[in-house]
mmCIF file of C-alpha atoms and ligand atoms in Angstrom:
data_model
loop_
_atom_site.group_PDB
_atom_site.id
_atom_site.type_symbol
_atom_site.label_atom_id
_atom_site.label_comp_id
_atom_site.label_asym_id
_atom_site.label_seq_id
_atom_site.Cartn_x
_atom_site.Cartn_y
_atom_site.Cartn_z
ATOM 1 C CA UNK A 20 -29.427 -3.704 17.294
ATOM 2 C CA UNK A 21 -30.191 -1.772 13.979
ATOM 3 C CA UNK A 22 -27.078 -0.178 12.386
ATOM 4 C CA UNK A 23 -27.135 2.406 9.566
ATOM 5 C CA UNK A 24 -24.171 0.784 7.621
ATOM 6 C CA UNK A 25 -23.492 3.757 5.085
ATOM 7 C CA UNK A 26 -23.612 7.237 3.648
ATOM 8 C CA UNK A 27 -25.983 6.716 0.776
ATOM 9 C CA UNK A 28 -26.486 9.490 -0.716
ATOM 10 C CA UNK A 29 -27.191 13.429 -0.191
ATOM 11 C CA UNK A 30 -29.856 16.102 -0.902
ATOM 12 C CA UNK A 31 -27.951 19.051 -1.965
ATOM 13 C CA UNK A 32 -29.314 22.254 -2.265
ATOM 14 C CA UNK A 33 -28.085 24.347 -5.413
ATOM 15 C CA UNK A 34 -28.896 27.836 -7.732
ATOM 16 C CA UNK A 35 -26.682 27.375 -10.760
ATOM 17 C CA UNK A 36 -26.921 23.974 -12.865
ATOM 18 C CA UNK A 37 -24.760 24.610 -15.716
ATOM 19 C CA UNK A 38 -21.773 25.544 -13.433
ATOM 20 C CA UNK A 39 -22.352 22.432 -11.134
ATOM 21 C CA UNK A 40 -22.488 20.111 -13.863
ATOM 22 C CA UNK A 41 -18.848 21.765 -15.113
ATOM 23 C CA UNK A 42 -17.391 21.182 -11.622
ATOM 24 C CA UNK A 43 -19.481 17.814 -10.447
ATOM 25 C CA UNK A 44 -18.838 15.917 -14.043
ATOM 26 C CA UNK A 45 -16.075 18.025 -15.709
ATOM 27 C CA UNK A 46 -13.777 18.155 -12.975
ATOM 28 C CA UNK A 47 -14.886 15.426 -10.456
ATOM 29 C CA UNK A 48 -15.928 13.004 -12.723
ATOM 30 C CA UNK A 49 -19.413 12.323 -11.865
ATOM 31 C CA UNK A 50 -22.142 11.265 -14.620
ATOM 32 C CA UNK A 51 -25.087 13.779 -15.129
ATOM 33 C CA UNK A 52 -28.541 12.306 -14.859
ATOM 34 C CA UNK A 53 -31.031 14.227 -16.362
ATOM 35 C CA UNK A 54 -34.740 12.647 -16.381
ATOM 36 C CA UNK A 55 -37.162 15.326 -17.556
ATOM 37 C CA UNK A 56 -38.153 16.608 -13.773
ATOM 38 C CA UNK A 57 -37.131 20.096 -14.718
ATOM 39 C CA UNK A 58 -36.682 20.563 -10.597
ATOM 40 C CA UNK A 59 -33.773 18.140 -9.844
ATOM 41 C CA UNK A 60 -30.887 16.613 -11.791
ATOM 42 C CA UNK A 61 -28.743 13.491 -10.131
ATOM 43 C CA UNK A 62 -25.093 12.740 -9.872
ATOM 44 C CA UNK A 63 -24.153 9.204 -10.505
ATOM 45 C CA UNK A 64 -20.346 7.907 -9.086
ATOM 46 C CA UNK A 65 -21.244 4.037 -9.318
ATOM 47 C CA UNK A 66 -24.578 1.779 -10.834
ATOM 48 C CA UNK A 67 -26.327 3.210 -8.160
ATOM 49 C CA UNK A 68 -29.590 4.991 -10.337
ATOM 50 C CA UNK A 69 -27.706 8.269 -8.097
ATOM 51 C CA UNK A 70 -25.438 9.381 -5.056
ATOM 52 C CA UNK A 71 -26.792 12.579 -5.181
ATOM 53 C CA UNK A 72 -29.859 15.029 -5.982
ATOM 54 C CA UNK A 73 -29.361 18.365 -7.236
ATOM 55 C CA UNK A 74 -32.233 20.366 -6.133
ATOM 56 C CA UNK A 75 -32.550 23.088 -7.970
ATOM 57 C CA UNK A 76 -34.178 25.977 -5.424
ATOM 58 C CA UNK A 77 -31.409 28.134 -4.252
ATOM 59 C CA UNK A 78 -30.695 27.121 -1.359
ATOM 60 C CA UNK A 79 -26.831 26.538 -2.010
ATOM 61 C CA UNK A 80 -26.695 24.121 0.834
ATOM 62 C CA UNK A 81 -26.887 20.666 2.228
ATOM 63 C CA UNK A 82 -30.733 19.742 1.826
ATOM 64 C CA UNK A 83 -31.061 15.782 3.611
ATOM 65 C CA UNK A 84 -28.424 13.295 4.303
ATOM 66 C CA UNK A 85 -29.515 9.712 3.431
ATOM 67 C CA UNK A 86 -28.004 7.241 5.563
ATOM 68 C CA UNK A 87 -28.600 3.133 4.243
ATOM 69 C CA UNK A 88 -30.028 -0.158 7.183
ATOM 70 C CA UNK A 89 -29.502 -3.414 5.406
ATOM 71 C CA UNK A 90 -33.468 -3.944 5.068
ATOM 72 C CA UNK A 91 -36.703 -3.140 6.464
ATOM 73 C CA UNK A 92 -36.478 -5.159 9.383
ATOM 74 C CA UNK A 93 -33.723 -3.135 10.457
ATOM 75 C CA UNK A 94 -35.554 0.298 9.427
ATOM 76 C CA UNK A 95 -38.157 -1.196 11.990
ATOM 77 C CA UNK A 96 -35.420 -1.522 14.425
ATOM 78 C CA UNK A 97 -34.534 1.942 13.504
ATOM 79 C CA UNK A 98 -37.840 3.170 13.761
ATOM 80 C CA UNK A 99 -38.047 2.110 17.775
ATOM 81 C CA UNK A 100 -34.648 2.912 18.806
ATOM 82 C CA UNK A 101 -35.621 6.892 17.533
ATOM 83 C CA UNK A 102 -38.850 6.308 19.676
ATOM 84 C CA UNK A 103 -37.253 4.935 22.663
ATOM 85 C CA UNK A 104 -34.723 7.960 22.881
ATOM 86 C CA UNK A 105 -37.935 10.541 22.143
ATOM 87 C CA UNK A 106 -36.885 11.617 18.097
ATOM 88 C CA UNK A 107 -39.175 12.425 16.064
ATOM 89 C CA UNK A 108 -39.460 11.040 12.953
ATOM 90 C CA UNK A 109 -41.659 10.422 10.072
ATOM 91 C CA UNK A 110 -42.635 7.495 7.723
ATOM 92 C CA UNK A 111 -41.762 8.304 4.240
ATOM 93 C CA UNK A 112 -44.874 7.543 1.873
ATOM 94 C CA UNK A 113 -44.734 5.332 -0.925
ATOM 95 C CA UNK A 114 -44.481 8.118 -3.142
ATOM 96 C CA UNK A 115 -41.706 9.641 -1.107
ATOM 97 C CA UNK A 116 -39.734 6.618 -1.001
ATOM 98 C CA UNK A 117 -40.054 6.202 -4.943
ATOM 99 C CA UNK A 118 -38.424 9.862 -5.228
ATOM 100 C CA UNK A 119 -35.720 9.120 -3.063
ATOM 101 C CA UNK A 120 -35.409 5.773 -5.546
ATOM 102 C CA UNK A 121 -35.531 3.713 -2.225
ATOM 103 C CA UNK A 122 -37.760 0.929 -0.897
ATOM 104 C CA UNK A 123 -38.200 2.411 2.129
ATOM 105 C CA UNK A 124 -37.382 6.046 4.638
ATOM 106 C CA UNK A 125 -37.646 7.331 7.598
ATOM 107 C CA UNK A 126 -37.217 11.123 7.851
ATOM 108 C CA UNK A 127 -35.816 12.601 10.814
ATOM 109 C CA UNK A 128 -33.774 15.669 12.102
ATOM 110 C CA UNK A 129 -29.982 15.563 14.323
ATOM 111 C CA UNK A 130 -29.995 17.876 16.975
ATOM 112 C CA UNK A 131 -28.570 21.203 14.887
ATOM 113 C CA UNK A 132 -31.651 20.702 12.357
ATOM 114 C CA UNK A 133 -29.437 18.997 9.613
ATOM 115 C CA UNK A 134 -32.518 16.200 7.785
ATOM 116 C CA UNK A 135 -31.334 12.706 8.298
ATOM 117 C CA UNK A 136 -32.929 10.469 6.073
ATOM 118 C CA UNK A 137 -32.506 6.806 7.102
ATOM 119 C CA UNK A 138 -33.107 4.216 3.955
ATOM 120 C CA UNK A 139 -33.343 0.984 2.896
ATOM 121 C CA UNK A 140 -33.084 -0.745 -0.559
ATOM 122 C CA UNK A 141 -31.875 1.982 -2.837
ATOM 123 C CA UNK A 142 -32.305 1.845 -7.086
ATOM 124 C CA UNK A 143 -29.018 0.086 -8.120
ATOM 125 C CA UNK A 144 -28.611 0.700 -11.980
ATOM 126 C CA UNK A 145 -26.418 -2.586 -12.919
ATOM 127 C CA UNK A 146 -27.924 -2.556 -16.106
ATOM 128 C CA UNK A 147 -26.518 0.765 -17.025
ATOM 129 C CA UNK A 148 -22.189 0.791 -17.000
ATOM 130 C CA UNK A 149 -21.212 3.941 -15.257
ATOM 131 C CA UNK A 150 -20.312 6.440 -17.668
ATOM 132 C CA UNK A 151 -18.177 9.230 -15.979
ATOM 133 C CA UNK A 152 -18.453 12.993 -16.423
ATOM 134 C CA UNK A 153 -14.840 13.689 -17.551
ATOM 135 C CA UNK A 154 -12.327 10.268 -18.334
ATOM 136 C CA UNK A 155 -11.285 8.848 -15.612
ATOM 137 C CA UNK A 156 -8.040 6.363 -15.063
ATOM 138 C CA UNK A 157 -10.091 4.587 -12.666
ATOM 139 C CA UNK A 158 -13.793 4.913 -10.528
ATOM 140 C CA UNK A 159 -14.687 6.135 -7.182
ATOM 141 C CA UNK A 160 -14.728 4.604 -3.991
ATOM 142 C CA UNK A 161 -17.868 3.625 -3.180
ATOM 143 C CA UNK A 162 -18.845 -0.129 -2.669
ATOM 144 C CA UNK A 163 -19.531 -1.591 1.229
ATOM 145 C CA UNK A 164 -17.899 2.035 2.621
ATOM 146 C CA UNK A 165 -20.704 4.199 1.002
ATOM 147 C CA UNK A 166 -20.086 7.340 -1.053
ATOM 148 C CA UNK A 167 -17.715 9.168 0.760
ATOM 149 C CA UNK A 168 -17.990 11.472 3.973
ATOM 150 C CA UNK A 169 -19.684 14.700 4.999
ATOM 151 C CA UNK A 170 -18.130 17.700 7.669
ATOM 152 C CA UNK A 171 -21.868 19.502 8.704
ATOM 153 C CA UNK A 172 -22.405 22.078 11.063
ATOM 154 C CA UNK A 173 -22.871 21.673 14.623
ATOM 155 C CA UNK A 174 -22.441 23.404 18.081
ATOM 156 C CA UNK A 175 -23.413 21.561 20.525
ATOM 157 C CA UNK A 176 -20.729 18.308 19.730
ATOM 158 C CA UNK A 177 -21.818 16.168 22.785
ATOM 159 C CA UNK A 178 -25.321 15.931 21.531
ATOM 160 C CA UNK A 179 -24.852 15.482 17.667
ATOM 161 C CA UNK A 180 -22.328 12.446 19.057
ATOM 162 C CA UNK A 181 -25.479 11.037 21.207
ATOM 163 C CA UNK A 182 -27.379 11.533 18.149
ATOM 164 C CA UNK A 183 -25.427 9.878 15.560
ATOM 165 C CA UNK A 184 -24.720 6.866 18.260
ATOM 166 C CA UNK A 185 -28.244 6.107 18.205
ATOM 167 C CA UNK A 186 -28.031 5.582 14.032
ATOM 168 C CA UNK A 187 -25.451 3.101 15.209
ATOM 169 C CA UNK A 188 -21.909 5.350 14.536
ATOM 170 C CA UNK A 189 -18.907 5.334 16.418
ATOM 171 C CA UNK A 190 -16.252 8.077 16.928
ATOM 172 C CA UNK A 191 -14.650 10.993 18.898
ATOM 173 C CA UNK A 192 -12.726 14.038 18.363
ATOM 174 C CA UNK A 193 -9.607 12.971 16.485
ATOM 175 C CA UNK A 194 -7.582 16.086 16.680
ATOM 176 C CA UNK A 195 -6.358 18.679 19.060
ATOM 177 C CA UNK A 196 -5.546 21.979 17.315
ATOM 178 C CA UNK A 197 -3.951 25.171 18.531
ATOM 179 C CA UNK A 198 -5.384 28.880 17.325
ATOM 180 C CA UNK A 199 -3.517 31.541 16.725
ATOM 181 C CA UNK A 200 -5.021 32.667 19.599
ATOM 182 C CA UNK A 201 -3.630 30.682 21.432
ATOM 183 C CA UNK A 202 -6.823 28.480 22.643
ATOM 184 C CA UNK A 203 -6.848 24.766 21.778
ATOM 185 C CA UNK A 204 -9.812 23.068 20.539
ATOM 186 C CA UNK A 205 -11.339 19.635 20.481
ATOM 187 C CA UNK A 206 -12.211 18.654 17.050
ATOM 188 C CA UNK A 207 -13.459 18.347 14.484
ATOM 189 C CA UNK A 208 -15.444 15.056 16.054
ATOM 190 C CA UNK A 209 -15.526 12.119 13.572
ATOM 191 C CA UNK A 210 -17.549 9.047 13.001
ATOM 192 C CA UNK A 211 -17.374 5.704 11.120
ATOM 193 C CA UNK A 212 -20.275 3.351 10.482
ATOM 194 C CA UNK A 213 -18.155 0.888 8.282
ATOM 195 C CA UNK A 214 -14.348 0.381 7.124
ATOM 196 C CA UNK A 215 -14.393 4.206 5.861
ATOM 197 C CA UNK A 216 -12.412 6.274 8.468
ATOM 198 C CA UNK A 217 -14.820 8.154 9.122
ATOM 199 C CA UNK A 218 -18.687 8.890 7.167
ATOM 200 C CA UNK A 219 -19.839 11.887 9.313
ATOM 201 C CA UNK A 220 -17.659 14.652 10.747
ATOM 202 C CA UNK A 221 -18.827 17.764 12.481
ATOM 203 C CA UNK A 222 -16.767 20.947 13.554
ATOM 204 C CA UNK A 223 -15.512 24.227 11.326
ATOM 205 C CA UNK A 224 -18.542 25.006 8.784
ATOM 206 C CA UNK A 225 -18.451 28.700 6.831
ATOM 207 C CA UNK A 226 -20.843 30.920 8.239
ATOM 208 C CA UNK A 227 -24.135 30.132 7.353
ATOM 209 C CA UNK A 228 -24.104 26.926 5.651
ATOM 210 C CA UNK A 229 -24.757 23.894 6.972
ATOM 211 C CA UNK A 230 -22.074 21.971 5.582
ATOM 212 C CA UNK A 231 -17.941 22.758 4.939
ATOM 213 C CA UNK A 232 -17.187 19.448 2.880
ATOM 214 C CA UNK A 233 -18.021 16.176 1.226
ATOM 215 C CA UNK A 234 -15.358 14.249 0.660
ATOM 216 C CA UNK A 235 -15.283 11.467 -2.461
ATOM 217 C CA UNK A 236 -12.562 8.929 -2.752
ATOM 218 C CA UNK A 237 -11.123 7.880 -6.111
ATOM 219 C CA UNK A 238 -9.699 4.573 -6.750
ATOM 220 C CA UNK A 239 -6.846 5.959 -8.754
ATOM 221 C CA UNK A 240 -4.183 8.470 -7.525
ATOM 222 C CA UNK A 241 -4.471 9.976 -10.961
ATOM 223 C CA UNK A 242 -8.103 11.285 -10.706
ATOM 224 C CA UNK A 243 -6.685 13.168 -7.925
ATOM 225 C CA UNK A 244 -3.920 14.551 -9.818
ATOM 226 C CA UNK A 245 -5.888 15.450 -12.928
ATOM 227 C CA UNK A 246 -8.929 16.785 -10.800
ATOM 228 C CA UNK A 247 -5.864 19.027 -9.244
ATOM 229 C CA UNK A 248 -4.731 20.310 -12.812
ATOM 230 C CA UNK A 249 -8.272 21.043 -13.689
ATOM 231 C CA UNK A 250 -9.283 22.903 -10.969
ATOM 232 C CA UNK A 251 -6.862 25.000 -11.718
ATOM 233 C CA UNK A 252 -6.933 25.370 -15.150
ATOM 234 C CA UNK A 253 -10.373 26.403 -14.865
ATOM 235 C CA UNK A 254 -9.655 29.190 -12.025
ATOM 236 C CA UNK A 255 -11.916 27.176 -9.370
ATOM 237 C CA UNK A 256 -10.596 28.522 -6.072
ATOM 238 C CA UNK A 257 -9.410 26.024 -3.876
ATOM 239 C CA UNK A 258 -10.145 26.081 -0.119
ATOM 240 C CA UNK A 259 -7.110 23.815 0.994
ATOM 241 C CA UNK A 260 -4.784 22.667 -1.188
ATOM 242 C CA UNK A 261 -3.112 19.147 -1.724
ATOM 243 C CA UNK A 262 -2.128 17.492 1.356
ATOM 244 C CA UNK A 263 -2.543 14.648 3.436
ATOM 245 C CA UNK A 264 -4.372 13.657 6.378
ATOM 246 C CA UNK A 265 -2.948 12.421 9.454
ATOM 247 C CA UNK A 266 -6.569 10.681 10.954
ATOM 248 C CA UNK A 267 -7.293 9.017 7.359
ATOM 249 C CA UNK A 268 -4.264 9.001 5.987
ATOM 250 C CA UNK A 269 -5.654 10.477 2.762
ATOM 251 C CA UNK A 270 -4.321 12.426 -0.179
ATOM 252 C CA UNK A 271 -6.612 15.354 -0.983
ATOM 253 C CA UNK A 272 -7.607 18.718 -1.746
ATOM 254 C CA UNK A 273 -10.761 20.932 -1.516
ATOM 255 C CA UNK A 274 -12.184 22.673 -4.791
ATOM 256 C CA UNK A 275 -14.537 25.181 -3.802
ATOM 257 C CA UNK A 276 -17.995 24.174 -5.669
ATOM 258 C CA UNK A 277 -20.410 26.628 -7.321
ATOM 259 C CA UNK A 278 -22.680 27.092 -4.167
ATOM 260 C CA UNK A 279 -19.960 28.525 -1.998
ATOM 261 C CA UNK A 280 -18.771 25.522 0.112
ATOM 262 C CA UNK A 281 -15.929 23.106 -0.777
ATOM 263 C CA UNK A 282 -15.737 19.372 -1.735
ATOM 264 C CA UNK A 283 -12.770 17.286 -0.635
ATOM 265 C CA UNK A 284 -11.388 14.964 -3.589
ATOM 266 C CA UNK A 285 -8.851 12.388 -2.061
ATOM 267 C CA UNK A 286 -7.145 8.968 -2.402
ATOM 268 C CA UNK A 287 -5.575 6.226 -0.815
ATOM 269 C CA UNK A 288 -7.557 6.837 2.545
ATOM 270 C CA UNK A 289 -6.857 4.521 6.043
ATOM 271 C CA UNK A 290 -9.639 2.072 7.057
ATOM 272 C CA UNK A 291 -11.359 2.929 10.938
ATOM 273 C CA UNK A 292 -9.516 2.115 13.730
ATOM 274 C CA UNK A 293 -10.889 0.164 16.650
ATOM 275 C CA UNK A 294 -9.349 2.689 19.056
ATOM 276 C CA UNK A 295 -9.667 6.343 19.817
ATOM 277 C CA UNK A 296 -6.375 8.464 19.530
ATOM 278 C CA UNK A 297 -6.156 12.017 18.721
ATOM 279 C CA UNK A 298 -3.766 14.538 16.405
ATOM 280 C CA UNK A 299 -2.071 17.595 16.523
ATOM 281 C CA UNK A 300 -1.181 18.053 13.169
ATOM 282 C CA UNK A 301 -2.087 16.980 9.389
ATOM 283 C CA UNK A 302 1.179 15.540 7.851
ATOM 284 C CA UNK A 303 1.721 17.920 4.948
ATOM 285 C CA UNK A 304 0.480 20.569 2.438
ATOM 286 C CA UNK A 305 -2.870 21.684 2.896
ATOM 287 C CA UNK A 306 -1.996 24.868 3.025
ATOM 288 C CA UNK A 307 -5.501 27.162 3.604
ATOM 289 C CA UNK A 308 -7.137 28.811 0.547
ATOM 290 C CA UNK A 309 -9.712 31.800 1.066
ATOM 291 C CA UNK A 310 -11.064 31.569 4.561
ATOM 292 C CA UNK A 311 -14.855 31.778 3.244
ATOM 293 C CA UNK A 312 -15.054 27.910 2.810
ATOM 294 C CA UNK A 313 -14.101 27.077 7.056
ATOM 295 C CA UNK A 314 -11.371 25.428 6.049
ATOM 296 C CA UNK A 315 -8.440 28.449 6.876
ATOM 297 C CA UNK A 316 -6.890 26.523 10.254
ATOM 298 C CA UNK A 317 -3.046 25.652 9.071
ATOM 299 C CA UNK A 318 -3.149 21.834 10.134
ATOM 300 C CA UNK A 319 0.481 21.318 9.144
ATOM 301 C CA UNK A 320 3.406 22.544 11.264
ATOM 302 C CA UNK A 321 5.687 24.751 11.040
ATOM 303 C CA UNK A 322 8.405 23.326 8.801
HETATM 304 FE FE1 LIG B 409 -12.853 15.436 5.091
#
């Protein structure tokens, strides 16, 4: 049975570089990557070559989702399980594959439209040191639990959670919250695919965008703190502010990046559980920001 066995990297769709570099290396940490293409810049977090593309086209959104397999055997395996369960897919060419700095892709698409690419063999840069953005008291959190986790867009839950159990992940809605309407609701739904809590997470997205958050883990509680104090020295409105997690156990808060949705720097998160249980609240803080980012539901109670 083929597994995807991380979040590799992501595609992101984007209109203003000079502001994403301030926010992605000035505040986050990240190291700009600039090779010449003109099109496309990359964001480094570890000696992979990158964790992420920056397209540049406009789009301000989540382009493609790159998911790792340990090899191509396993892409293989991959490749039939999406046939067996009638998803389409595509080969990657060579020359697609050498883009993507990968050995080897599949392209395919979950069931709200979102592009899942599924990889093997990615460029790993251990010739080059990482060199980060801003200074950082320590790195991120990358390694066997891949580069963090995404919240993306979907309606239909039951079906994006078929979908995603095909790749090989595992999770359920971890939280029960109450409007203030009154109605309770089932999720968000999240899903692990190694020790991270969770890599994938789908519920509450701002309107038209097809992703609310990626969340990237720092080794060092005092990247959080000094991504906190630059955020706001730098006016950077903050979706939800610093709080903690009751599913994850993580420290974090959500900067709002230049293309309108929010990224979610934390610390100190739980590893996956083996068994399903479910939340009512967050433990503390978060208090909502503007509710353009998806992210206005008051998790904490009422103290
Ligand atoms: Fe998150």
């Amino acid at each position: 049975m083929s597994s995807v066995t991380e979040l590799g990297y992501l595609g992101l769709s984007i209109s203003d570089i000079e502001k994403w570099k301030a926010y992605a290396c000035g505040i986050v940490g990240m190291e700009f990557v600039d090779e010449g293409e003109g099109d496309r810049f990359y964001l480094r977090m570890d000696e992979w070559h990158h964790r992420i593309t920056l397209h540049v086209d406009g789009g301000d959104d989540l382009a493609y989702i790159g998911f790792r397999v340990a090899g191509p055997n396993e892409l293989e395996a991959m490749a039939e399980k999406l046939k067996r369960a009638e998803i389409a897919f595509q080969r990657a060419t060579e020359q697609e594959a050498d883009e993507r700095r990968v050995m080897g892709l599949l392209t395919t698409a979950d069931p709200a439209g979102h592009v899942v690419e599924i990889f093997w063999g990615p460029q790993v840069d251990s010739h080059k040191p990482f060199h980060p953005g801003r200074a950082m008291f320590g790195r991120f959190l990358t390694g066997d639990q891949g580069m963090g986790h995404v919240l993306i867009a979907h309606t239909d839950l039951p079906a994006a959670i078929r979908f995603y159990e095909i790749l090989g992940l595992v999770g359920e809605a971890e939280y029960k919250f109450t409007l203030p309407t009154g109605e309770t609701i089932r999720q968000p739904v999240f899903m692990h695919c190694n020790a991270r809590q969770h890599s994938m997470a789908f519920g509450l997205v701002p309107p038209g965008k097809r992703i609310n958050h990626l969340m990237i883990e720092y080794t060092n509680i005092k990247d959080l703190g000094l991504a906190n104090d630059l955020t706001q020295a730098r006016n950077i409105p903050i979706a939800k502010h610093l709080g903690m997690h009751t599913n994850d156990g993580m420290l974090s808060f959500y900067p709002a990046n230049p293309s309108g949705w929010a990224w979610e720097l934390g610390w100190g998160g739980q590893q996956a559980q083996p068994q399903q249980e479910y939340y009512t609240y967050d433990m503390f803080g978060h208090e909502p920001g503007p509710p353009e980012y998806g992210l206005a539901i008051k998790s904490t109670p009422p103290r």
